[in-house]
Structure formats: C-alpha cells, structure tokens
mmCIF file of C-alpha atoms and ligand atoms in Angstrom:
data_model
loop_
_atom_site.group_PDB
_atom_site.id
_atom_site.type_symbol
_atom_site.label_atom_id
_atom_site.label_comp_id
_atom_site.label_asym_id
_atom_site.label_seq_id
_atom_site.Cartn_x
_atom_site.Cartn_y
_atom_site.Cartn_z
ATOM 1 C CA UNK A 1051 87.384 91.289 102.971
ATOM 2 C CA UNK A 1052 89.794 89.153 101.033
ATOM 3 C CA UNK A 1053 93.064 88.785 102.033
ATOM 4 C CA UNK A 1054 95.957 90.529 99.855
ATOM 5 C CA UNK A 1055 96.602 87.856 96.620
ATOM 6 C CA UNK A 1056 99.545 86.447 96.138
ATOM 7 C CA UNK A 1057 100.778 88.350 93.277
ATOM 8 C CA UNK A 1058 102.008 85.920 90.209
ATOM 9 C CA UNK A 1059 104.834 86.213 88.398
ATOM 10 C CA UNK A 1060 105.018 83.917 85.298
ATOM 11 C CA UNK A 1061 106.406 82.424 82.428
ATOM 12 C CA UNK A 1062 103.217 82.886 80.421
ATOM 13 C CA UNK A 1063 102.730 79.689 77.719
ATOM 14 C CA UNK A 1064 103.084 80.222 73.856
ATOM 15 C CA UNK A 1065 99.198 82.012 74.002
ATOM 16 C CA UNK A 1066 101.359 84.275 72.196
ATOM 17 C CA UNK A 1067 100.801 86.992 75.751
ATOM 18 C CA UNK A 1068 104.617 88.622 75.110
ATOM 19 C CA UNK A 1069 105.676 89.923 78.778
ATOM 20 C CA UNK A 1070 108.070 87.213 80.435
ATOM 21 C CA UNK A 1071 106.528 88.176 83.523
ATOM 22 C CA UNK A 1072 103.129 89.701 83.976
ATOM 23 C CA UNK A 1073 102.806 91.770 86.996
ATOM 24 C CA UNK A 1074 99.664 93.187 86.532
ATOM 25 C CA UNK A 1075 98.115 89.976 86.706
ATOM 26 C CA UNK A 1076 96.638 87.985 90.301
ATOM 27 C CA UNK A 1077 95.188 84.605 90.644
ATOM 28 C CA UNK A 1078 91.694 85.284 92.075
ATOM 29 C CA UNK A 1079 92.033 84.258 95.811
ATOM 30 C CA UNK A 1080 88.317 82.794 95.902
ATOM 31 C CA UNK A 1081 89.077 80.449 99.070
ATOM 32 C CA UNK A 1082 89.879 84.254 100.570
ATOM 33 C CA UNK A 1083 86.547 85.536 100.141
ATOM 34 C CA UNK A 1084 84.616 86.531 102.780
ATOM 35 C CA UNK A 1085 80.967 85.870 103.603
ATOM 36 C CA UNK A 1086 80.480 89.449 103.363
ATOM 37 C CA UNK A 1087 82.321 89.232 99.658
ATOM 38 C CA UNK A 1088 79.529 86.730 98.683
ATOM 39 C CA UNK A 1089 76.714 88.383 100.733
ATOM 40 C CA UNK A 1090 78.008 91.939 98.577
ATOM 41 C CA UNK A 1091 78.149 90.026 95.152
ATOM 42 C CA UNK A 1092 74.419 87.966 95.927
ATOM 43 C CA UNK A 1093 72.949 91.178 97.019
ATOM 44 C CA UNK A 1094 73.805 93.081 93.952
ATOM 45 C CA UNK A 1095 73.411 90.391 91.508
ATOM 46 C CA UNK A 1096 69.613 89.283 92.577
ATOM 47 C CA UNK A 1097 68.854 93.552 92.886
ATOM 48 C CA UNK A 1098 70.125 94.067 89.066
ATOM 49 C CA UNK A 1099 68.538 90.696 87.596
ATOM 50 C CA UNK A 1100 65.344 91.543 88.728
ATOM 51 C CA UNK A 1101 65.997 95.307 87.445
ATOM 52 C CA UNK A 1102 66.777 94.351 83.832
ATOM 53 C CA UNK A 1103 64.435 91.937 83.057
ATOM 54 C CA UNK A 1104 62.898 93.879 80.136
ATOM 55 C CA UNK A 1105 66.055 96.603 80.302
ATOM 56 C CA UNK A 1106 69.296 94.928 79.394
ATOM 57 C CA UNK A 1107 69.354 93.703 75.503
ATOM 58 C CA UNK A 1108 68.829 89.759 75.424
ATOM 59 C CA UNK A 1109 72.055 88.506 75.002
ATOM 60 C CA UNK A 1110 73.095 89.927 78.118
ATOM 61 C CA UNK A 1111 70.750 87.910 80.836
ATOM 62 C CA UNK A 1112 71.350 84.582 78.617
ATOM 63 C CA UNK A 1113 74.673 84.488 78.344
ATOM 64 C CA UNK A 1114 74.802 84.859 81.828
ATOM 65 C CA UNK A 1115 72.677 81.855 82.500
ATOM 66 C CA UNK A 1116 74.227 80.143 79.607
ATOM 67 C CA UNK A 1117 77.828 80.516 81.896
ATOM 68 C CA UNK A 1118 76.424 79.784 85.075
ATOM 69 C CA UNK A 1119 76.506 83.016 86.379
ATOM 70 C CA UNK A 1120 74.363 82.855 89.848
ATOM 71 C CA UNK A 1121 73.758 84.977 92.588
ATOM 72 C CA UNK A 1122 74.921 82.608 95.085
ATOM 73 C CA UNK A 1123 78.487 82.812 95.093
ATOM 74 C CA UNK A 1124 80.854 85.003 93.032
ATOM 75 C CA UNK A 1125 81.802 82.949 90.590
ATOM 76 C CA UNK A 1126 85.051 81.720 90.058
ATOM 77 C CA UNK A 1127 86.967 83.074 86.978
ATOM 78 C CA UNK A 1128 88.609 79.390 86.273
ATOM 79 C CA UNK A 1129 85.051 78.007 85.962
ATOM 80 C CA UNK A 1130 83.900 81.398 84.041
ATOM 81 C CA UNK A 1131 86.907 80.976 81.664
ATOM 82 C CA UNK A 1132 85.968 77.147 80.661
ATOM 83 C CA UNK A 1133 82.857 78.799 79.037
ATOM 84 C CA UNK A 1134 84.257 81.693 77.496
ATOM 85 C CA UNK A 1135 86.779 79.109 75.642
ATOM 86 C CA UNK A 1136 84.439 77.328 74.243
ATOM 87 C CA UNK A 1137 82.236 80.064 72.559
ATOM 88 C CA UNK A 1138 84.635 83.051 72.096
ATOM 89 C CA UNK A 1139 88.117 82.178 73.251
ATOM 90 C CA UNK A 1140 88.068 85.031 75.392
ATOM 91 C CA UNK A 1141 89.556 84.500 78.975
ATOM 92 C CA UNK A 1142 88.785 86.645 82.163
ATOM 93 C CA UNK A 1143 92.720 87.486 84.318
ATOM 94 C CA UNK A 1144 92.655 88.812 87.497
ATOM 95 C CA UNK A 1145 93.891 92.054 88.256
ATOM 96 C CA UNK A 1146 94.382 94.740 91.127
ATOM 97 C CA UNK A 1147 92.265 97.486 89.168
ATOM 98 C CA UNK A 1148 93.031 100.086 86.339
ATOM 99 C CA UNK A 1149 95.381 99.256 84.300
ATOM 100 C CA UNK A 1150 98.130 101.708 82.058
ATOM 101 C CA UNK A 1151 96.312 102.089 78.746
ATOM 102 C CA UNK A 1152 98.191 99.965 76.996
ATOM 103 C CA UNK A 1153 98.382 96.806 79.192
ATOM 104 C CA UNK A 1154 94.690 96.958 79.096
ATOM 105 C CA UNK A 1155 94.472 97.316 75.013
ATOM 106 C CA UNK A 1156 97.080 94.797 74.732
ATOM 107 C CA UNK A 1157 94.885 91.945 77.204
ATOM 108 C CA UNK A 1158 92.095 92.747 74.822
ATOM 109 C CA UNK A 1159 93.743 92.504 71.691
ATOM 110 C CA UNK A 1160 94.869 88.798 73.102
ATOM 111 C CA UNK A 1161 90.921 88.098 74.243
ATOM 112 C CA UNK A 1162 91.809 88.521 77.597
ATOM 113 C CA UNK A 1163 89.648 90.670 79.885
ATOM 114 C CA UNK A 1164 90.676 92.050 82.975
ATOM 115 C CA UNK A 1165 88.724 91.460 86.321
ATOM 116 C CA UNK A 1166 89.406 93.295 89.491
ATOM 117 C CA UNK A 1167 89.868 90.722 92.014
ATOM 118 C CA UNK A 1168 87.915 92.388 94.971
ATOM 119 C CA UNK A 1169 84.839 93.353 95.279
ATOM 120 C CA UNK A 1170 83.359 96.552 96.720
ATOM 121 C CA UNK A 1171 82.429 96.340 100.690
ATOM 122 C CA UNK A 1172 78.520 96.996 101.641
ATOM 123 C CA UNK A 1173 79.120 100.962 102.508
ATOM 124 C CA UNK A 1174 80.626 101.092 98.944
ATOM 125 C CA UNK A 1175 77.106 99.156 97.683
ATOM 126 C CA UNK A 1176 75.587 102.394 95.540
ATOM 127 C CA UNK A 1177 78.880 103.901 94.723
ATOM 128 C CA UNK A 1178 82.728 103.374 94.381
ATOM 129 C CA UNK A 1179 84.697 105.488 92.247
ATOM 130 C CA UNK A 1180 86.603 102.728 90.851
ATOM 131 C CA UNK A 1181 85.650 99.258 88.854
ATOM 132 C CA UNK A 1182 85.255 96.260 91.358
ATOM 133 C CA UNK A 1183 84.658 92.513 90.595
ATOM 134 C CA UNK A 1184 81.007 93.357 90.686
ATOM 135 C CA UNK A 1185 81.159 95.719 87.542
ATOM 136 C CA UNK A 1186 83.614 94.003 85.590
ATOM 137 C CA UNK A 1187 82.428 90.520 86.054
ATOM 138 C CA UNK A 1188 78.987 91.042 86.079
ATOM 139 C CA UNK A 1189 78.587 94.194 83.953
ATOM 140 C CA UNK A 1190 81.588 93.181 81.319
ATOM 141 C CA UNK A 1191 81.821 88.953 80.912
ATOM 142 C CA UNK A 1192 78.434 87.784 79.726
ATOM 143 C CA UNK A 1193 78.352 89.735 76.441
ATOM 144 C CA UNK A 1194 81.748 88.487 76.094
ATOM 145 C CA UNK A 1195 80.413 85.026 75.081
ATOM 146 C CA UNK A 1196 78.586 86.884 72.255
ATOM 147 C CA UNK A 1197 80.589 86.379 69.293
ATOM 148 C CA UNK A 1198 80.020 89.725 66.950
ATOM 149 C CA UNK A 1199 80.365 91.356 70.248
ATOM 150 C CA UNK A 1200 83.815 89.574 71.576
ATOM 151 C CA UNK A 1201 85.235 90.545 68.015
ATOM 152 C CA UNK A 1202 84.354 94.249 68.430
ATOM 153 C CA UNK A 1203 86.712 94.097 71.753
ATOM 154 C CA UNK A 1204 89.427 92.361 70.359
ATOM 155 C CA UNK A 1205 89.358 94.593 67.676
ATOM 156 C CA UNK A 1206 89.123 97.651 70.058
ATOM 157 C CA UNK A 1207 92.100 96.383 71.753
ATOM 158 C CA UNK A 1208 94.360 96.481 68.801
ATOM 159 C CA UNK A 1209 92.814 99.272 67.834
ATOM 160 C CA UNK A 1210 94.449 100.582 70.971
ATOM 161 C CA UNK A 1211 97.307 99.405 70.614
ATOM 162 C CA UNK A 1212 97.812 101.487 67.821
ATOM 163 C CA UNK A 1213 96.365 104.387 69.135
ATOM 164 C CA UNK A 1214 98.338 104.841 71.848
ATOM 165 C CA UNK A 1215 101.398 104.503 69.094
ATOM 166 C CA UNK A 1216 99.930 107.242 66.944
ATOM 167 C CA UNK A 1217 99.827 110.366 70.091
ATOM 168 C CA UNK A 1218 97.092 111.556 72.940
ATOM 169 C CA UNK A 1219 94.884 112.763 70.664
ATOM 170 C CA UNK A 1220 93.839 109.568 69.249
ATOM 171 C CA UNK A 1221 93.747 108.046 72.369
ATOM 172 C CA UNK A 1222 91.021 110.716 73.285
ATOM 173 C CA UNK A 1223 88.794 109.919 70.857
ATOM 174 C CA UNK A 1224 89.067 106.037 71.190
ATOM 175 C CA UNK A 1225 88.344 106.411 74.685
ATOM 176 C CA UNK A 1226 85.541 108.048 74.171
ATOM 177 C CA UNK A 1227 84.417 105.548 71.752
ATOM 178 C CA UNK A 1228 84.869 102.651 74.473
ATOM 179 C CA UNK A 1229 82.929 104.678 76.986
ATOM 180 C CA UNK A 1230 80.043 105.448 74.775
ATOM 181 C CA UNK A 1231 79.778 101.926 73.559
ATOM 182 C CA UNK A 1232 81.360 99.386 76.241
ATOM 183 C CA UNK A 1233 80.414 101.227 79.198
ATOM 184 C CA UNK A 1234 77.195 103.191 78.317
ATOM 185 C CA UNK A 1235 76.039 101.763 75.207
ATOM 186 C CA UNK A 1236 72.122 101.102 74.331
ATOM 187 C CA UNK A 1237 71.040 99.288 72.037
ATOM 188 C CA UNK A 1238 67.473 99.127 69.736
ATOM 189 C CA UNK A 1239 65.756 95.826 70.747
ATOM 190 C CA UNK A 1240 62.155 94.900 70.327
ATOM 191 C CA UNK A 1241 61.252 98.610 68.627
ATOM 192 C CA UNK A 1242 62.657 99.914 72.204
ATOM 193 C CA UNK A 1243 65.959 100.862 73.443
ATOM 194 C CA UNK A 1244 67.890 98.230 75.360
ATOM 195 C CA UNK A 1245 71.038 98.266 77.817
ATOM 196 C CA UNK A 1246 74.179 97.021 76.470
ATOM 197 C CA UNK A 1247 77.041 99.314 78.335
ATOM 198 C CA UNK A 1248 78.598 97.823 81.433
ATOM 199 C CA UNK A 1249 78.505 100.740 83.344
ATOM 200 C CA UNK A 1250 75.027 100.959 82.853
ATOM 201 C CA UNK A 1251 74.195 97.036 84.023
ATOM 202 C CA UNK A 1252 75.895 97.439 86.814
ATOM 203 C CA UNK A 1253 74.343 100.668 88.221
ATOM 204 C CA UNK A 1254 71.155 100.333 89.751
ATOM 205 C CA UNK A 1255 69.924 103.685 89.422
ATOM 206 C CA UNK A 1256 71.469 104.678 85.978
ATOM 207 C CA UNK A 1257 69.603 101.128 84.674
ATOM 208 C CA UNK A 1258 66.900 103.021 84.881
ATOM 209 C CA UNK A 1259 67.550 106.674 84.651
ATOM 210 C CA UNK A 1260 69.408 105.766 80.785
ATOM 211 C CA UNK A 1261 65.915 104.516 79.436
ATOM 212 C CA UNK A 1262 63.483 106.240 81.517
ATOM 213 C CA UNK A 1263 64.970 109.576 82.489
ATOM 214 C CA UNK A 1264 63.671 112.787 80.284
ATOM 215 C CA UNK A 1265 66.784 114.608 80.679
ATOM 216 C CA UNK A 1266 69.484 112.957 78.698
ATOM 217 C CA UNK A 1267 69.612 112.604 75.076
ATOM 218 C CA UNK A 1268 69.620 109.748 73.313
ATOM 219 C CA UNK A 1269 71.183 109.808 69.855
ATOM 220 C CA UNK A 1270 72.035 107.246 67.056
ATOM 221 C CA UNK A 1271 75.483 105.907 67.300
ATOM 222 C CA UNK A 1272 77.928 107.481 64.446
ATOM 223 C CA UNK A 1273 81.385 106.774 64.974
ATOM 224 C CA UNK A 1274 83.160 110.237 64.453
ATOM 225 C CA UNK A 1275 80.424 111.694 66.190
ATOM 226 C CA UNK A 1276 81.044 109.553 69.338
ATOM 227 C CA UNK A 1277 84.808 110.344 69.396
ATOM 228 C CA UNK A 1278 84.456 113.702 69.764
ATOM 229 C CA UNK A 1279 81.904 113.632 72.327
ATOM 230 C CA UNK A 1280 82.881 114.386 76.065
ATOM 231 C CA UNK A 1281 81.828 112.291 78.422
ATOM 232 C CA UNK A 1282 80.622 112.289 82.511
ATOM 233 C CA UNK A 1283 83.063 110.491 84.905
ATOM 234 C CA UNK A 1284 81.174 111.588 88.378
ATOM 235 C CA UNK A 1285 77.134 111.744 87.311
ATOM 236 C CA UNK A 1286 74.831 109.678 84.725
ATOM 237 C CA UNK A 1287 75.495 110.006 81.146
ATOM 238 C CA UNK A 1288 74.339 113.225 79.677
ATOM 239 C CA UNK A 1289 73.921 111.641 75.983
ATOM 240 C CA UNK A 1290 73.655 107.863 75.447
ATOM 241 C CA UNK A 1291 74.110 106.663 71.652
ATOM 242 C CA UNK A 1292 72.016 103.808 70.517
ATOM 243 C CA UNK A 1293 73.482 100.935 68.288
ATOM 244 C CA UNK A 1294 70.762 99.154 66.134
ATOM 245 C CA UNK A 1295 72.787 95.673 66.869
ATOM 246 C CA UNK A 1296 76.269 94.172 67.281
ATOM 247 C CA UNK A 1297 76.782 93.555 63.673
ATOM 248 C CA UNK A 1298 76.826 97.514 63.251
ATOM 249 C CA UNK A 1299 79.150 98.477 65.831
ATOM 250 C CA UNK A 1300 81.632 95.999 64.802
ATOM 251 C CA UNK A 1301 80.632 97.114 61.067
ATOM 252 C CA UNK A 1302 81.469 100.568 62.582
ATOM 253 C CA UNK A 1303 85.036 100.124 63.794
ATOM 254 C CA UNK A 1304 86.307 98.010 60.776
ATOM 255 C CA UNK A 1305 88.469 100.842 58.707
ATOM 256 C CA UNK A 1306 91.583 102.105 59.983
ATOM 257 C CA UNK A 1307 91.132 104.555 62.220
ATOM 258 C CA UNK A 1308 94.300 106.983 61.120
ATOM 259 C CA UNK A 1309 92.386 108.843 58.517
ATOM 260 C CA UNK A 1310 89.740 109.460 61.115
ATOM 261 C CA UNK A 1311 91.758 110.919 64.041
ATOM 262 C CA UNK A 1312 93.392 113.131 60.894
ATOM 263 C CA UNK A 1313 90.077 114.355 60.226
ATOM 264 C CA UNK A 1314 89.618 115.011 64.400
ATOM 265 C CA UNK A 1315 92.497 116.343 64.707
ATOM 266 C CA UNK A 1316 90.783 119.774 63.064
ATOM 267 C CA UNK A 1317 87.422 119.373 64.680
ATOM 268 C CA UNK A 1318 86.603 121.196 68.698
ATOM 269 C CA UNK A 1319 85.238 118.223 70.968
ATOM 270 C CA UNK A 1320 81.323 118.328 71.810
ATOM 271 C CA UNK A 1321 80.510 118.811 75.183
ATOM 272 C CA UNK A 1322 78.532 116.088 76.314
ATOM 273 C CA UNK A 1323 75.238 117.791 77.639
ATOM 274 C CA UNK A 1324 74.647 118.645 74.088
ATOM 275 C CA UNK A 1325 73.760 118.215 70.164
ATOM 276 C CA UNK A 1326 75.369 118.383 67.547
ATOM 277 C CA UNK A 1327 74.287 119.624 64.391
ATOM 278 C CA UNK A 1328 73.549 116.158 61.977
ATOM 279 C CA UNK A 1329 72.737 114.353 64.753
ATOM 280 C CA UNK A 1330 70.217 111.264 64.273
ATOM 281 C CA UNK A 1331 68.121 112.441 67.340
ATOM 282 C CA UNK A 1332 66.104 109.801 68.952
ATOM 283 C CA UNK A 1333 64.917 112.086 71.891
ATOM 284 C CA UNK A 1334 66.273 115.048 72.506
ATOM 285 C CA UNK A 1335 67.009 115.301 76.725
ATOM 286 C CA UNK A 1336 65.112 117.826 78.754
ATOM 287 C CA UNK A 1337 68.847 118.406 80.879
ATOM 288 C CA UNK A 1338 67.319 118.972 83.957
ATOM 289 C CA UNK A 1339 69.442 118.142 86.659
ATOM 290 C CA UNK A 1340 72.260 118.103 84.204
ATOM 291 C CA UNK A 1341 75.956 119.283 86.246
ATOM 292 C CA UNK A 1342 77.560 122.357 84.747
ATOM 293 C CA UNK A 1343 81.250 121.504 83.750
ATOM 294 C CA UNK A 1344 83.435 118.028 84.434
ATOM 295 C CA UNK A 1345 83.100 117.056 80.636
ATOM 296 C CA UNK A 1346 85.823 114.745 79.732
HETATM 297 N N1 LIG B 838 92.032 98.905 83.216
HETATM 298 N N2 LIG B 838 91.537 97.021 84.489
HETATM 299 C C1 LIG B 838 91.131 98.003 83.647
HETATM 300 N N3 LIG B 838 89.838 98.050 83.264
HETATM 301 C C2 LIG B 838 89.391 99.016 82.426
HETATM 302 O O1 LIG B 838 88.193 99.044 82.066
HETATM 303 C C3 LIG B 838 90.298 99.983 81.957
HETATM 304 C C4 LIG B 838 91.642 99.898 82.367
HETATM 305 N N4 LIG B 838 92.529 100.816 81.959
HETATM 306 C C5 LIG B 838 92.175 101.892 81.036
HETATM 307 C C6 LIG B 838 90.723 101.889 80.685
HETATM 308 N N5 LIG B 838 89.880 100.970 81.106
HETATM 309 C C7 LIG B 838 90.135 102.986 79.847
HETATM 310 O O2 LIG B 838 90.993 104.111 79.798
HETATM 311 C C8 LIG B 838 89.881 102.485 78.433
HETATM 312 O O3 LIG B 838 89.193 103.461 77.705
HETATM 313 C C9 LIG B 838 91.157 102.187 77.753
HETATM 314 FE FE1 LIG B 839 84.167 98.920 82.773
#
C-alpha cells in the first residue's frame, strides 16, 4: 500500500482556484505505489474493459484509449492531465477522499476533478464503501475529455455552489440529480441502452445487473422528476433514468434552478423502488430482490 502523501500546502497560481492554501489537495505519490497497487488497478481495469465492450456508451472506452488509459500501470494524473488540457481544460487533483460539499462543487465549477489518491487493496476488490482511485479515475476521467459532457460538470459544480447557498433542501435534490446522472446514468445508444454513470463502470456486477437485470426500472430522464427521486447508497440502483445523449442532459440543467427547488419545496420525495405517475416508462422493474427501506 502507498505510503501516507505528503500533504501540499500551496500558493495556488492565478487559475483563478481562490483558497491561499488548499488542504484538501495531495500530489499523487505514484513512485509510492505498490506492486499490489498496480496488480489491484490492472486486475480491475482488464475485468471491466472486457465487461463493457458493447455496455458502456462509446465515448467512454475511446476516450480512454484516446488518453492512454492502460491496464498496465495506474496512470499518472500529471500525464492524464496533459490530455484533459488539451480537449476540455479539465484537470484531475489528488485528494484523500470525500470531500465537504462545497469544496467538491467549487473544484468542479473550476474543471477540476477530484481523484482519491489510493486505491482499494485486493480484499476490498468487489466492494468498498467509499470512492478509491479505481472508481474515480477509471469510472469518472474519460468522459471528462467529452466536451458536451465536461460542460454539464462544470455547470453542475456551480450549480452547487449555489445550491448549497440557497438551504438543504436544494442540496437534496441536486444530489440526487448527480447520482442519477454522474454516478448511475444510462444512456440510449445504438436503439439500446448504454452505461454512462461512474458508479455503474466501475462495478462489475451492477455493469451488468443495470442493463440486464428484470427488477429495476428504467425510466426516461426528466429533471424534476430525478430530484425528487431517492436513491440506494448500500445495493444496485432500484430505478436508472436514461438520457437520449449528452446534448440533452446539458440541455436539461441550463435554467436556473431556484424556481425549480421552489416548486420542490411543496412536492413529497419518491421513493426510489418506485413510479411515479407521468413517468416515460421504458421498462417497468419486476423488484425482485429489491431491499425494503434505506432510500436516500
Ligand atoms: N468528494 N472527493 C469527492 N468525490 C465525490 O464524488 C464527492 C465528494 N463530496 C460530495 C459528493 N461527491 C456528493 O455529495 C455530490 O453529490 C456533491
Ligand atoms: Fe463517483
């Protein structure tokens, strides 16, 4: 396991990032990583390349390729980041884990993505309860060299930003919106539904279980919809919501969100094992298997 990083305090240059000194921020200690580190990163890489051939939407597998991403070593961020300037201007910092809300939506509102700088160890392979280098970096960077896409963060981030000025409420629903979409998203593709969430690329068993499964539902994104639906921390997705392409999400989130939460505000959440009336039902979920309570 890597060593402890050094932790970095400094003056940050006029890339317009405010702090004076960023604490929440580590250089990746790559000359620290183990041959278990790489063994972990190779093993799970090659296992979820050859799962979403024909799963994950296109962009995702080429813009891996396109910045190098291989199984062989995990890659470095500095070498990652060289790429992601030149397409998107988004850069990858290191970071000890989860973040306070608004540090995170303030690093994406300045196209900078957080990646934890350790990675899980092989008892941890299947599940850890926390993001790790291997579902950040892998599951989160290459759609971040996909321009429509990189805009929709950015914009999420300030749109966090604000959100966490207007009250708890609003933050609710925007969360949800980032786990529905960010995390768990599909996406149509080919007349067939297509991975775009992180948290779904980087699971092995919910790659498949989120386009094969017969219990969950699968329902066209709307955006008020998706804010008030509760969400799974601890099992698969009951409900995933299915984009038709980038251009639409982004389309999605371009209003200002304050008349929205208003309208919330009024409105119970939805549990998320089920549907709501109005809902553009793609396939309505069998729920079997389906774990009573733990909506958030
Ligand atoms: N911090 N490092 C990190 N990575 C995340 O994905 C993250 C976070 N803090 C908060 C958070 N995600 C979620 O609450 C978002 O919905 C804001
Ligand atoms: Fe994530």
């Amino acid at each position: 396991m890597a060593a402890t990083p050094k932790r970095v305090e400094h003056q940050l240059t006029d890339k317009g990032y405010v702090p004076v000194y960023a604490t929440g921020i580590v250089e990746q200690p790559w000359n620290d990583y183990s041959e278990t580190d790489h063994a972990v990163w190779a093993q799970l890489f090659a296992r979820q390349n050859e799962l979403l051939v024909g799963r994950a939407c296109d962009e995702f597998l080429a813009n891996q390729r396109r910045m190098g991403m291989t199984a062989e070593r995990i890659p470095k961020f500095s070498e990652l980041n060289a790429a992601l300037a030149r397409t998107t201007g988004w850069e990858i910092i290191g970071v000890e884990g989860l973040l306070p809300e608004l540090d995170f939506f303030e690093h994406l509102a300045n196209r900078r993505f957080p990646v934890t700088w350790w990675i899980r160890t092989p008892e941890q392979l299947d599940y850890l309860s926390e993001p790790d280098l291997f579902h950040d970096l892998y599951g989160h960077v290459p759609l971040l060299m996909e321009p429509v896409f990189a805009d929709y963060m950015a914009a999420y981030g300030r749109g966090g930003v604000k959100a966490h000025g207007i009250g708890p409420e609003a933050l609710t629903n925007l969360t949800r919106l980032y786990w529905y979409t960010v995390e768990f998203g599909l996406i149509r593709q080919h007349g067939d539904l297509r991975i775009y969430g992180a948290g779904v690329l980087s699971s092995k068993t919910e790659s498949i279980y989120s386009l094969e499964s017969a219990a969950p539902h699968r329902i066209g994104f709307d955006l008020e919809r998706v804010m008030r639906a509760q969400y799974r921390i601890d099992t698969f997705q009951k409900t995933y919501f299915v984009i038709d392409g980038f251009a639409e999400l982004m389309a999605a989130t371009e209003p200002d969100f304050t008349p929205i939460y208003a309208r919330l505000a009024g409105r119970p959440p939805i549990p998320a094992g089920e549907v709501g009336e109005g809902d553009a039902v793609i396939q309505r979920g069998t729920g079997e298997g389906f774990a009573e309570g733990g909506d958030v």
